[in-house]
Amino acid sequence: MVAKLTFVERQIALLILGIITILGLVMASLGAGDALGVHGFIVLFAGLGLIFAVGGSLYAPEPIEDRSREYYDDPIKIGIVLAMIWAMIGMGVGDWVAWMLAFPDLRFDAAWSSFGRLRPVHTTGIIFGFGGNALIATSMHVMQRTSRARLAGQISPWFVLLGYNLFVILATTGYVMGVTQSKEYAEAEWYADIWLVVVWVVYFVLYIRTLARRNEPHIYVANWYYLAFILVVAMLHIVNNLAVPASFTAAKSYSLFSGVQDAMTQWWYGHNAVAFFLTAGFLGMLYYYLPKRAQRPIYSYRLSILSFWGIVFFYIWVGSHHLHYTALPHWVQTLGVTFSVMLLVPSWASAGNALMTLNGAWHKVRDDATLRFMFVAAVFYGLSTFEGSFMAIRPVNSLSHYTDWTVGHVHAGSMGWVALITFGAIYAAVPLIWRRDDMYSWRLVEWHFWLALAGTVIYIFAMWNSGIVQGLMWRTYNDVGTLQYSFMDTVVAMHPYYIARAIGGLLFLIGAVIGFYNILMTIRAARSEDRLLDHPTDSEACEPAVPVAE
Amino acid sequence: MIRWLKKLYYPIQAGHYRLERHSMGLALGIVAAASVGGLVEIAPLFTIDETVESAPEMRVYTPLEQAGRDIYVREGCYLCHSQMIRTLADEVDRYGPYSLAVESQYDHPMLWGSKRTGPDLARLGGKYSDDWHVAHLIDPRAVVPDSVMPHYAFLADAQLEIASLPARLAALRKVGVPYTDAMIEAAEQDALGQARPDTDRADAVMERYGEDTQVRNFDGDSGRLTEMDALVAYLQILGRLTDVAHATDPATIKAGLEAAQ
């Protein structure tokens, strides 16, 4: 990896790492006795470790080949492996806490292992660890290929990838120590948030500079989505994390907003983390890997435009559907419902566009588990967006809110859509990036597919049952007009569903472990010959970088 | 209808066709389109007066209660317990009067929650004794046999860190909680005093935060101030910073419920 950098670039990398190490030292000394100090040491050791890695080959021979003649795939390789490592952590912790809800003493007798501290490790590990790394890695792959241009930078891709992972490490290690802002999916404290802003600005600059180098007149649809993901996540992250630290020597901070304004800001963030992190970014993946794998052009350019601008414009309005019947003013709730229902149009336009693209390639869906991952992901995308619009309607929400139905809905999206499209994209990308003929074992891909699908279906059905049962029990009145069930009655009723859910999660986790093994074995396999035309080019005579639109 | 939709759509496609050849133009278009919803929905919440009811007699959290709230956040209690009773008949019957916006006006951040693995806690204050809370937190299943709550026995052994309380209150004042200079200065003393009844410090707490402030030895152990003291003090004030939600007359509640359903 370092061998591909020039001597000057290695020096610049060392300089940046030196600054990070000093920052870690400052944090460690200022925050002594607080979790901030522990995080200081983590930053310090991360910086030192990388200094040794780069410094060790500082005087190694410089690259002699013309780097601009090939794509820059090293950061993508590391990004994919990191995504799979975070998948193991995130899914493992998730299934553990799922078992804990059925058997609450299934934990070491320690403060750090309570549900409340581990649950954010699961959500952050999956969304930001697994999903984020997969998005960064695939975005770098997609933007180079669809722009026919090499990444605009030698060090910045590494800074983005590794800096981002430092953020996820700070976030997750913080939660087990009790460092949290309590804002769901934005729990990390102020210093980690500031660091993420720095990383994210570099990411945006890298993306826009690479696009500026492109050898294609048009920006491909996948890049619209990645760009929306980068820009809007920055906006959401900065506004929702505005806070005043209690001191600069400790981790604790207080949100700038309070009460109803804070609730609206949080769910404006929370739902658009779903929209722009878990939807827009992964639609970018879908729009590249699905047509490439199916060898079919995207069905409709018009539908792509309609769904893109529909999603960008409508999604931002819908966060208030998390706050129906609360102290949030009624007019904001009504706007949330209205836009949630309208959102179904661009959502189904995307899902339909993906499925229609497969017309003429259905035999490939049958034979190729990688493409089948992406097909089923598109189906789940359609299903969960329909369910989401449905649950946003006030009377439905009065039943579903606060219950496991919401949890089931989120997992229909995150397991069925986000994880399956990611696995499909990774299985498609790994042989391309590592220059292998194919994955190590197609049978293992099949195993992974069926385990993942079975796990998802079991999970969703368990949560539909428990959520609707609990919601109905809460509102059941007896003949004399008092409530029929105590709260504990409803908790007891959840027990069998919680076991079923944990089994579903376990199947999904086993599938992912098999997938990781398969990826590692593929990396170990022998390199095949370089693919024709998989390098930056401005030749008009080449085949199009992506299949032509209608 | 179709013709009308086409008329609406063609300019979008033409505009997009230009944008997708200019990366910065596309970026600006995305930011513009994605900003509208937030501006329309969030900004007015700060300016429309009816958004938050008025409750002139509402008090702020005492330092001990705020320390307990910080523990509540640290342990992620909000992940299983909401603090937001919706305007639904069964919720009002189960938990008490529905929550008003003003009740969380000093909550930085709000802890309305999104999931009820356990019951809502918005009106928990005064519902159970301190002893019940301590026993329940030490071993939930000793008190509620089928509970799936984790135990928090370590809170009873953990000494409460109070040195940072003045800084914490000062930060809260910066974001809008009306703590006075005296409250911030005396934060450590007040935290100690609230758990030590019949002392001068206790009197000082009541002087600063009102006669109704609950001054008790919350964890039942008079030896030292623990995290258990703080958390129980916080749980016992939930829903009791103001009684404006209770004061609403029944007719208004009924009308509100009907309007919501």
PDB file of C-alpha atoms in Angstrom, chain A residues 9 13 56 61 85 122 133 163 172 250 255 265 303 315 325 393 426 456 466 477 549:
ATOM      1  CA  GLU A   9       3.602  11.733  -0.282  1.00  0.00           C
ATOM      2  CA  ALA A  13       1.245  11.249   5.350  1.00  0.00           C
ATOM      3  CA  GLY A  56       8.834   1.629   8.078  1.00  0.00           C
ATOM      4  CA  PRO A  61      11.633   2.252  -3.674  1.00  0.00           C
ATOM      5  CA  ILE A  85     -15.111  -6.590  10.144  1.00  0.00           C
ATOM      6  CA  HIS A 122     -24.999  -2.377  17.371  1.00  0.00           C
ATOM      7  CA  ASN A 133     -17.289   1.652   5.019  1.00  0.00           C
ATOM      8  CA  GLY A 163     -10.220   8.853   9.596  1.00  0.00           C
ATOM      9  CA  THR A 172     -18.535   2.670  19.755  1.00  0.00           C
ATOM     10  CA  ALA A 250     -14.390  15.926  29.565  1.00  0.00           C
ATOM     11  CA  SER A 255     -27.549  19.741  23.115  1.00  0.00           C
ATOM     12  CA  THR A 265     -34.333  18.341  14.978  1.00  0.00           C
ATOM     13  CA  LEU A 303     -37.606   7.387 -13.803  1.00  0.00           C
ATOM     14  CA  TYR A 315     -37.570  12.847   2.367  1.00  0.00           C
ATOM     15  CA  TYR A 325     -49.717  12.496  18.939  1.00  0.00           C
ATOM     16  CA  ILE A 393     -50.273   7.553   8.635  1.00  0.00           C
ATOM     17  CA  ILE A 426     -19.315  -6.552  -2.494  1.00  0.00           C
ATOM     18  CA  THR A 456     -34.548 -11.480   7.499  1.00  0.00           C
ATOM     19  CA  SER A 466     -44.778  -8.825  18.734  1.00  0.00           C
ATOM     20  CA  TYR A 477     -60.232  -2.160  27.494  1.00  0.00           C
ATOM     21  CA  ALA A 549     -29.549   4.386 -20.884  1.00  0.00           C
TER      22      ALA A 549
END
